[in-house]
Amino acid sequence: MSAEYLDKLQAAILEGEEDDAAQAARDALEAGIAPIQLINDGIQKPLEKIGKDFENGECFLPELILSGDAARAATDIIMPKLTAGERADGLHGTAVIGVVSGDLHDIGKNIVGAFLAAQGLKVIDLGCDVSPKRFVDTVAEQQARFIVISTLLTTSRPFYRQIVDTLKARGLRDKTYVLVGGGPVTPAWAREVGADAYGRDAKDAVACCRELLTSGVQSPLAEPLIVNALQSKA
Amino acid sequence: MHQKPDIVEILRRTNSGEYCAVKEWDVKRIPRTVRAMLKKYGLEKVLNPEEPVNTDMELADTFFKAGFELALELGMLCEPTERIVKISEDELRSTLKHAPSQLELGFGKDKRVMKSRTPSDPYPMMFGASLGITISEDVWPYYIEGIVRQKEVDLLEGGSLVSVFGLDVMPGTPSETLLGYVQGRRHRELRKQGGREGMPGIGNISAVTEFGQFCYGTKGGFYNNDLSLILFPSELKVNNQTLHKVVHTLAMDGLVFAGSPAMIGGMPGPAEGAVLSCIACALLQYAVLQASVGGGEIYDIRYLSNVNREGLWALSATHQALSRNTHILTHGIANEVSGPGTEEFLYEILVGVAVIAASGASFSTGPRAAGGKLQDYITPLECRFCAEVGHAASGMDLAKVAELAKHFLPKYEAKIKDPDIGKPIQEVWDLRNFKPTPEYHAIYQRVKQEAIDFGVPMDPF
Ligand code: B12
């Protein structure tokens, strides 16, 4: 019997149907299926498949985003039913993501956001051309665990510093992990602005969040976590 | 009668067209319409990765028909108002009919003529260098003059400044406006200093927003017969930044050079979908953005490149489709990922630029050294190599270029996802004497000789 409910939830996520996923989650809980089983088998499994298919060119960005949305809808319903211990195991909490002022390059940010959502984070996507003030206001309002900053423009990089400085000035710096990435962003830049983690691509963003949460290290980190930096091989 | 909608009519449509939320457009409207069109024309899964260059002209023509229909079906979305700007069939046909098929660019002895081409057309594809790779302020004039001195390079475009008078430039702030005027003026001066005062130009690569574009066509800035670079968001979207740039360029009597890459793996899905989206985008930008040149950019978001198999194939099919069925002045970019001083970078250029040139593009810009991301990672040597390949490969038979791609791809493709970024300009190029280090020059000569041995008709020196 539980297989039937899990199948429905998996199918809704694979097809990216938000309403169906929420309904399937409700039905499954009502039928008495363990919330943790729903998270692991009903949500994580199809998301892993979508992630792999995306990398292999068998599914594309729209499917990735819609599946992420569907997973989010189901997770919202299941999360409150988990025990505190169960909740601590997975990726959880809110991540505020956006592309900084002036910059319209949003494709990389969309992929990073979809990957983080797929891992169970509540992702608040502010879009592109986001001012430092808007980033920090949202972190405060949402009590976000992560602030995920993207840019592809060298000239937009100084806004990273403004964001970190504003977090500090408003007493929020120790409440949120600052993750940075995007083309011109380097480990050296991550250090310079005082970020907590740097990654090269969407998978690295997930790895950073996972590492920060599981290690439980207090933000700000003295030395940022660096995952997969570009290098000269000469 | 000419039925192209003018800019006033376009601005009207950005407020009165059908409402569509941006997210709906991105994740539903684009993918679904593209998928339906691929199906209707039997274009699903026609790509065979073993054949990274298309040589089937009937297929290219079918892509054109489907892309044309897609353009009419979709139109372009205005992001801030969330309204769709639709173009009717009569308007689109009339726009394409009246689009320029040839442009005289630059002036005096340095003038160059850009022409509409067809696949394997012996008329050389023009090449402009470089893209918006950021360059430190102290290095920038030497780098720009270095490009001007490469006589093979037809148009001067970049790199991008990140500071002026020691002041960090931040987009959308007055520092960007200042940067624009400085760059426009310096481009004039440096073209003259490099001995090619009338060299055609593209401006302003550093203009992230409209503020950096005021320098186009205004006193002392970029000339109004330089191309005015106006990029817009993928897929098929416009916004106020782009429209401001268009209005300004038209007011200056200038030439709109529009573009936006279709994304393999993105909203239009597989490479076949990106080809359709790219064709639709190229056609629509002539009506919506009043383009004089441009259209034909493709990018693969899984590889952050397009010199991989799917990317090359998509570039070839798109440019064949557009050049065989229209006379617009199309533009392609090879997105390399390796950096200066590496031989992979030169192989990526060779394959990417040859495919674009032989497939019929009118011009190309590049290179995208180290993915275009890192400050000072580019030299004039690669700019020259791009132009040499572009000119020489223009007239090559497509079957021969397909062989070339298959021969040279194995020399770099395994490294695309984790490329060697190479070395910054200071380490591989003598800035004051405008020449590469002997080591880098030797690598260049070796790769060039391999290309010549393969049958690319380049001058060995
Ligand atoms: C597509 C594109 C555009 C499109 C953007 C469309 C859109 N909707 O996003 C258009 C045509 C509009 C555009 C315009 C411009 N562009 Co542009 N563009 C590109 C291009 C070719 C590809 C970018 C892309 O989408 N890649 C695909 C995605 C999937 O990759 P990604 O964004 O890098 O994201 C991945 C990683 O970086 C990472 N990541 C991203 N964010 C984060 C965050 C965290 C926390 C982590 C861990 C990881 C991470 O994960 C992602 C997924 O793996 C790049 C070239 C390049 N190599 O990057 C130039 C590039 C970014 N553009 C550039 C420039 C200069 C411009 C313009 C200023 C040009 C001009 N004068 O008009 C304008 C600026 C417009 C604006 N206001 O922003 C330069 C920037 C140079 C620099 N260092 O500053 C580049 C590098 C080109 C170049 N030099 O050759 N561009």
CSV table of N, CA, C and O and ligand atoms in Angstrom, one decimal, chain A residues 102-109 111-112 148-150 152-155 179-184 199-202 205, chain B residues 131-134 204-208 229 231-234 241 245 259-261 263 299 301 304 335 368 371-373, ligand 1:
chain,number,residue,atom,x,y,z
A,102,GLY,N,22.9,45.2,-10.8
A,102,GLY,CA,23.4,45.5,-12.2
A,102,GLY,C,23.4,44.3,-13.0
A,102,GLY,O,23.3,44.4,-14.3
A,103,ASP,N,23.5,43.1,-12.4
A,103,ASP,CA,23.7,41.9,-13.2
A,103,ASP,C,22.4,41.1,-13.5
A,103,ASP,O,21.6,40.9,-12.6
A,104,LEU,N,22.3,40.8,-14.8
A,104,LEU,CA,21.1,40.1,-15.2
A,104,LEU,C,21.3,38.6,-15.5
A,104,LEU,O,20.4,37.9,-16.0
A,105,HIS,N,22.6,38.2,-15.4
A,105,HIS,CA,22.9,36.7,-15.7
A,105,HIS,C,22.3,35.8,-14.7
A,105,HIS,O,22.8,35.7,-13.6
A,106,ASP,N,21.1,35.2,-15.0
A,106,ASP,CA,20.4,34.5,-14.0
A,106,ASP,C,20.4,33.0,-14.2
A,106,ASP,O,19.8,32.3,-13.4
A,107,ILE,N,21.0,32.5,-15.2
A,107,ILE,CA,20.8,31.1,-15.5
A,107,ILE,C,21.6,30.2,-14.5
A,107,ILE,O,21.0,29.2,-14.0
A,108,GLY,N,22.8,30.6,-14.2
A,108,GLY,CA,23.5,29.9,-13.2
A,108,GLY,C,22.8,29.9,-11.9
A,108,GLY,O,22.7,28.8,-11.2
A,109,LYS,N,22.4,31.0,-11.5
A,109,LYS,CA,21.6,31.2,-10.2
A,109,LYS,C,20.4,30.3,-10.2
A,109,LYS,O,20.1,29.6,-9.2
A,111,ILE,N,20.0,27.5,-11.7
A,111,ILE,CA,20.5,26.1,-11.5
A,111,ILE,C,20.8,25.8,-10.1
A,111,ILE,O,20.4,24.9,-9.4
A,112,VAL,N,21.6,26.7,-9.5
A,112,VAL,CA,22.0,26.6,-8.1
A,112,VAL,C,20.8,26.5,-7.2
A,112,VAL,O,20.7,25.7,-6.3
A,148,VAL,N,22.9,33.1,-0.5
A,148,VAL,CA,23.7,32.5,-1.7
A,148,VAL,C,23.7,33.6,-2.8
A,148,VAL,O,22.7,34.0,-3.4
A,149,ILE,N,25.0,34.1,-3.0
A,149,ILE,CA,25.1,35.3,-3.8
A,149,ILE,C,25.8,34.9,-5.1
A,149,ILE,O,26.8,34.2,-5.1
A,150,SER,N,25.2,35.3,-6.2
A,150,SER,CA,25.8,35.0,-7.6
A,150,SER,C,26.0,36.2,-8.4
A,150,SER,O,25.3,37.2,-8.3
A,152,LEU,N,28.1,37.1,-12.5
A,152,LEU,CA,29.0,36.8,-13.5
A,152,LEU,C,29.8,38.0,-13.9
A,152,LEU,O,30.7,37.9,-14.8
A,153,LEU,N,29.6,39.1,-13.3
A,153,LEU,CA,30.2,40.4,-13.7
A,153,LEU,C,31.3,40.8,-12.7
A,153,LEU,O,30.9,41.0,-11.5
A,154,THR,N,32.5,41.0,-13.1
A,154,THR,CA,33.5,41.5,-12.2
A,154,THR,C,33.1,42.8,-11.6
A,154,THR,O,33.3,43.0,-10.4
A,155,THR,N,32.5,43.7,-12.4
A,155,THR,CA,32.2,45.0,-11.8
A,155,THR,C,31.0,44.9,-10.8
A,155,THR,O,30.8,45.9,-10.0
A,179,LEU,N,27.4,32.2,1.2
A,179,LEU,CA,28.0,31.4,0.1
A,179,LEU,C,28.2,32.2,-1.1
A,179,LEU,O,27.2,32.9,-1.6
A,180,VAL,N,29.3,32.1,-1.7
A,180,VAL,CA,29.6,32.9,-3.0
A,180,VAL,C,30.0,32.1,-4.1
A,180,VAL,O,30.6,31.0,-3.9
A,181,GLY,N,29.7,32.5,-5.3
A,181,GLY,CA,30.1,31.8,-6.5
A,181,GLY,C,29.7,32.6,-7.8
A,181,GLY,O,29.3,33.7,-7.7
A,182,GLY,N,30.0,32.0,-8.9
A,182,GLY,CA,29.7,32.7,-10.2
A,182,GLY,C,31.0,33.0,-10.9
A,182,GLY,O,32.1,33.2,-10.2
A,183,GLY,N,31.0,33.1,-12.2
A,183,GLY,CA,32.3,33.2,-13.0
A,183,GLY,C,33.5,33.9,-12.4
A,183,GLY,O,34.5,33.3,-12.2
A,184,PRO,N,33.4,35.3,-12.1
A,184,PRO,CA,34.6,36.0,-11.7
A,184,PRO,C,34.9,35.9,-10.2
A,184,PRO,O,35.8,36.5,-9.7
A,199,GLY,N,32.0,28.0,-4.1
A,199,GLY,CA,32.0,26.8,-4.9
A,199,GLY,C,32.0,27.2,-6.4
A,199,GLY,O,31.6,28.3,-6.7
A,200,ARG,N,32.4,26.2,-7.2
A,200,ARG,CA,32.4,26.6,-8.7
A,200,ARG,C,31.1,26.4,-9.4
A,200,ARG,O,30.7,27.1,-10.2
A,201,ASP,N,30.4,25.3,-9.0
A,201,ASP,CA,29.1,25.1,-9.7
A,201,ASP,C,28.0,24.7,-8.7
A,201,ASP,O,28.2,24.7,-7.5
A,202,ALA,N,26.8,24.3,-9.3
A,202,ALA,CA,25.7,24.0,-8.5
A,202,ALA,C,25.9,22.9,-7.5
A,202,ALA,O,25.4,22.9,-6.3
A,205,ALA,N,27.7,24.1,-4.6
A,205,ALA,CA,26.8,24.9,-3.6
A,205,ALA,C,26.2,23.9,-2.7
A,205,ALA,O,26.1,24.2,-1.4
B,131,LEU,N,35.9,39.8,-26.7
B,131,LEU,CA,34.7,40.0,-25.9
B,131,LEU,C,35.0,40.8,-24.6
B,131,LEU,O,36.1,41.3,-24.5
B,132,GLY,N,34.0,40.7,-23.7
B,132,GLY,CA,34.2,41.6,-22.5
B,132,GLY,C,35.0,40.9,-21.4
B,132,GLY,O,34.6,40.9,-20.3
B,133,ILE,N,36.2,40.5,-21.8
B,133,ILE,CA,37.1,39.9,-20.7
B,133,ILE,C,37.6,41.1,-20.0
B,133,ILE,O,38.1,42.1,-20.6
B,134,THR,N,37.6,41.1,-18.7
B,134,THR,CA,38.0,42.3,-17.9
B,134,THR,C,39.5,42.4,-17.9
B,134,THR,O,40.2,41.4,-17.8
B,204,ASN,N,29.3,49.5,-26.5
B,204,ASN,CA,30.4,49.4,-25.6
B,204,ASN,C,30.3,48.1,-24.8
B,204,ASN,O,29.4,47.9,-24.0
B,205,ILE,N,31.3,47.3,-25.0
B,205,ILE,CA,31.3,46.0,-24.4
B,205,ILE,C,31.3,46.1,-22.8
B,205,ILE,O,30.8,45.2,-22.2
B,206,SER,N,31.8,47.2,-22.3
B,206,SER,CA,31.8,47.3,-20.8
B,206,SER,C,30.4,47.8,-20.3
B,206,SER,O,30.3,48.0,-19.0
B,207,ALA,N,29.5,48.2,-21.2
B,207,ALA,CA,28.2,48.8,-20.7
B,207,ALA,C,27.3,47.7,-20.1
B,207,ALA,O,26.6,47.1,-20.9
B,208,VAL,N,27.3,47.5,-18.8
B,208,VAL,CA,26.5,46.5,-18.2
B,208,VAL,C,25.0,47.0,-18.3
B,208,VAL,O,24.1,46.2,-18.6
B,229,LEU,N,26.5,47.6,-29.4
B,229,LEU,CA,26.2,46.2,-28.9
B,229,LEU,C,25.0,46.2,-27.9
B,229,LEU,O,25.1,46.9,-26.9
B,231,LEU,N,22.8,43.5,-26.0
B,231,LEU,CA,22.4,42.1,-25.7
B,231,LEU,C,21.2,42.0,-24.8
B,231,LEU,O,20.9,42.9,-24.1
B,232,PHE,N,20.4,40.9,-25.0
B,232,PHE,CA,19.2,40.8,-24.2
B,232,PHE,C,19.1,39.4,-23.6
B,232,PHE,O,19.7,38.5,-24.1
B,233,PRO,N,18.3,39.3,-22.6
B,233,PRO,CA,18.3,38.0,-21.8
B,233,PRO,C,17.7,36.8,-22.6
B,233,PRO,O,16.7,37.0,-23.3
B,234,SER,N,18.3,35.7,-22.4
B,234,SER,CA,17.8,34.4,-22.9
B,234,SER,C,16.6,34.0,-22.1
B,234,SER,O,16.6,34.2,-20.9
B,241,GLN,N,16.8,47.9,-19.9
B,241,GLN,CA,18.2,48.2,-20.3
B,241,GLN,C,18.4,48.0,-21.8
B,241,GLN,O,19.0,48.9,-22.4
B,245,LYS,N,19.0,51.1,-24.6
B,245,LYS,CA,20.1,51.1,-25.6
B,245,LYS,C,19.7,51.2,-27.0
B,245,LYS,O,20.3,51.9,-27.8
B,259,GLY,N,21.9,40.7,-29.8
B,259,GLY,CA,22.2,39.3,-29.6
B,259,GLY,C,21.9,38.7,-28.3
B,259,GLY,O,21.7,39.5,-27.3
B,260,SER,N,21.6,37.4,-28.2
B,260,SER,CA,21.3,36.7,-27.0
B,260,SER,C,21.5,35.2,-27.3
B,260,SER,O,20.9,34.7,-28.2
B,261,PRO,N,22.3,34.5,-26.5
B,261,PRO,CA,22.5,33.1,-26.8
B,261,PRO,C,21.3,32.2,-26.4
B,261,PRO,O,20.8,32.4,-25.4
B,263,MET,N,20.1,28.7,-25.2
B,263,MET,CA,20.8,27.8,-24.3
B,263,MET,C,20.5,26.4,-24.4
B,263,MET,O,19.4,25.9,-24.1
B,299,TYR,N,24.8,28.5,-26.7
B,299,TYR,CA,25.7,28.2,-25.6
B,299,TYR,C,25.2,27.0,-24.9
B,299,TYR,O,24.0,26.8,-24.9
B,301,ILE,N,24.7,25.2,-21.5
B,301,ILE,CA,24.9,25.5,-20.1
B,301,ILE,C,25.4,24.4,-19.3
B,301,ILE,O,25.9,24.5,-18.1
B,304,LEU,N,29.3,25.0,-20.1
B,304,LEU,CA,29.7,26.5,-20.0
B,304,LEU,C,30.6,26.8,-21.3
B,304,LEU,O,31.6,27.4,-21.2
B,335,ASN,N,32.6,29.7,-27.9
B,335,ASN,CA,32.9,29.9,-26.4
B,335,ASN,C,33.9,28.9,-26.0
B,335,ASN,O,33.6,27.8,-25.6
B,368,ARG,N,36.7,33.7,-26.3
B,368,ARG,CA,36.2,33.7,-24.9
B,368,ARG,C,37.3,33.0,-24.1
B,368,ARG,O,37.1,31.9,-23.6
B,371,GLY,N,36.9,31.0,-20.6
B,371,GLY,CA,35.5,31.2,-20.4
B,371,GLY,C,35.1,32.6,-20.3
B,371,GLY,O,33.9,33.0,-20.0
B,372,GLY,N,36.0,33.5,-20.5
B,372,GLY,CA,35.7,35.0,-20.4
B,372,GLY,C,35.6,35.5,-19.0
B,372,GLY,O,35.2,36.6,-18.7
B,373,LYS,N,36.0,34.7,-18.0
B,373,LYS,CA,35.6,35.0,-16.6
B,373,LYS,C,36.7,35.7,-15.8
B,373,LYS,O,36.5,36.4,-14.8
C,1,B12,C1,24.5,34.2,-21.4
C,1,B12,C2,25.4,35.4,-21.2
C,1,B12,C3,24.7,36.6,-21.2
C,1,B12,C4,23.3,36.8,-21.4
C,1,B12,C5,22.6,36.6,-20.1
C,1,B12,C6,21.2,35.9,-20.2
C,1,B12,C7,20.6,35.5,-18.9
C,1,B12,N1,19.3,35.4,-18.9
C,1,B12,O1,21.3,35.2,-18.0
C,1,B12,C8,23.2,38.2,-22.0
C,1,B12,C9,23.3,38.2,-23.5
C,1,B12,C10,22.0,39.1,-21.5
C,1,B12,C11,24.5,38.8,-21.4
C,1,B12,C12,24.7,40.2,-21.3
C,1,B12,C13,25.9,40.7,-20.8
C,1,B12,N2,27.0,40.1,-20.6
C,1,B12,CO1,27.1,38.1,-20.5
C,1,B12,N3,27.5,36.3,-20.7
C,1,B12,C14,26.8,35.3,-20.9
C,1,B12,C15,27.6,34.0,-21.0
C,1,B12,C16,27.9,33.7,-22.5
C,1,B12,C17,27.1,32.7,-20.4
C,1,B12,C18,26.5,32.9,-19.0
C,1,B12,C19,25.7,31.7,-18.6
C,1,B12,O2,24.5,31.8,-18.6
C,1,B12,N4,26.3,30.5,-18.4
C,1,B12,C20,25.5,29.3,-18.1
C,1,B12,C21,25.4,29.2,-16.5
C,1,B12,C22,24.8,27.8,-16.2
C,1,B12,O3,26.7,29.2,-16.0
C,1,B12,P1,27.1,30.3,-14.8
C,1,B12,O4,26.1,31.4,-14.8
C,1,B12,O5,28.5,30.5,-14.8
C,1,B12,O6,26.7,29.5,-13.4
C,1,B12,C23,27.3,28.3,-13.0
C,1,B12,C24,28.5,28.7,-12.1
C,1,B12,O7,29.1,29.9,-12.3
C,1,B12,C25,28.0,28.5,-10.7
C,1,B12,N5,27.4,29.6,-10.0
C,1,B12,C26,26.8,30.7,-10.4
C,1,B12,N6,26.4,31.4,-9.3
C,1,B12,C27,26.8,30.8,-8.2
C,1,B12,C28,26.6,31.0,-6.9
C,1,B12,C29,27.2,30.2,-5.9
C,1,B12,C30,27.0,30.5,-4.5
C,1,B12,C31,27.9,29.0,-6.3
C,1,B12,C32,28.5,28.1,-5.3
C,1,B12,C33,28.0,28.7,-7.7
C,1,B12,C34,27.5,29.6,-8.6
C,1,B12,O8,27.0,27.5,-10.9
C,1,B12,C35,26.4,27.6,-12.1
C,1,B12,C36,25.9,26.3,-12.6
C,1,B12,O9,26.9,25.4,-12.7
C,1,B12,C37,28.9,34.5,-20.3
C,1,B12,C38,30.2,33.8,-20.6
C,1,B12,C39,30.6,32.9,-19.5
C,1,B12,N7,31.6,32.1,-19.8
C,1,B12,O10,30.2,32.9,-18.4
C,1,B12,C40,28.9,36.0,-20.6
C,1,B12,C41,29.5,37.0,-19.6
C,1,B12,C42,29.2,36.6,-18.2
C,1,B12,N8,28.9,38.2,-19.9
C,1,B12,C43,29.7,39.2,-19.9
C,1,B12,C44,29.4,40.6,-20.2
C,1,B12,C45,30.5,41.6,-20.3
C,1,B12,C46,28.1,41.0,-20.5
C,1,B12,C47,27.6,42.4,-20.8
C,1,B12,C48,28.1,43.5,-19.9
C,1,B12,C49,27.9,42.7,-22.2
C,1,B12,C50,27.4,44.0,-22.8
C,1,B12,N9,28.2,45.0,-22.9
C,1,B12,O11,26.2,44.0,-23.0
C,1,B12,C51,26.1,42.2,-20.6
C,1,B12,C52,25.6,42.6,-19.2
C,1,B12,C53,24.1,42.5,-19.0
C,1,B12,C54,23.8,42.6,-17.5
C,1,B12,N10,23.3,43.8,-17.1
C,1,B12,O12,24.0,41.7,-16.8
C,1,B12,C55,31.1,38.8,-19.4
C,1,B12,C56,31.5,39.2,-18.0
C,1,B12,C57,32.9,39.5,-17.8
C,1,B12,C58,33.2,39.9,-16.5
C,1,B12,N11,34.1,39.1,-15.9
C,1,B12,O13,32.7,40.8,-15.9
C,1,B12,C59,31.1,37.3,-19.7
C,1,B12,C60,32.0,36.4,-18.9
C,1,B12,C61,31.5,37.1,-21.2
C,1,B12,C62,32.9,37.4,-21.6
C,1,B12,N12,33.8,38.1,-20.9
C,1,B12,O14,33.3,36.9,-22.6
C,1,B12,N13,25.4,37.9,-21.1
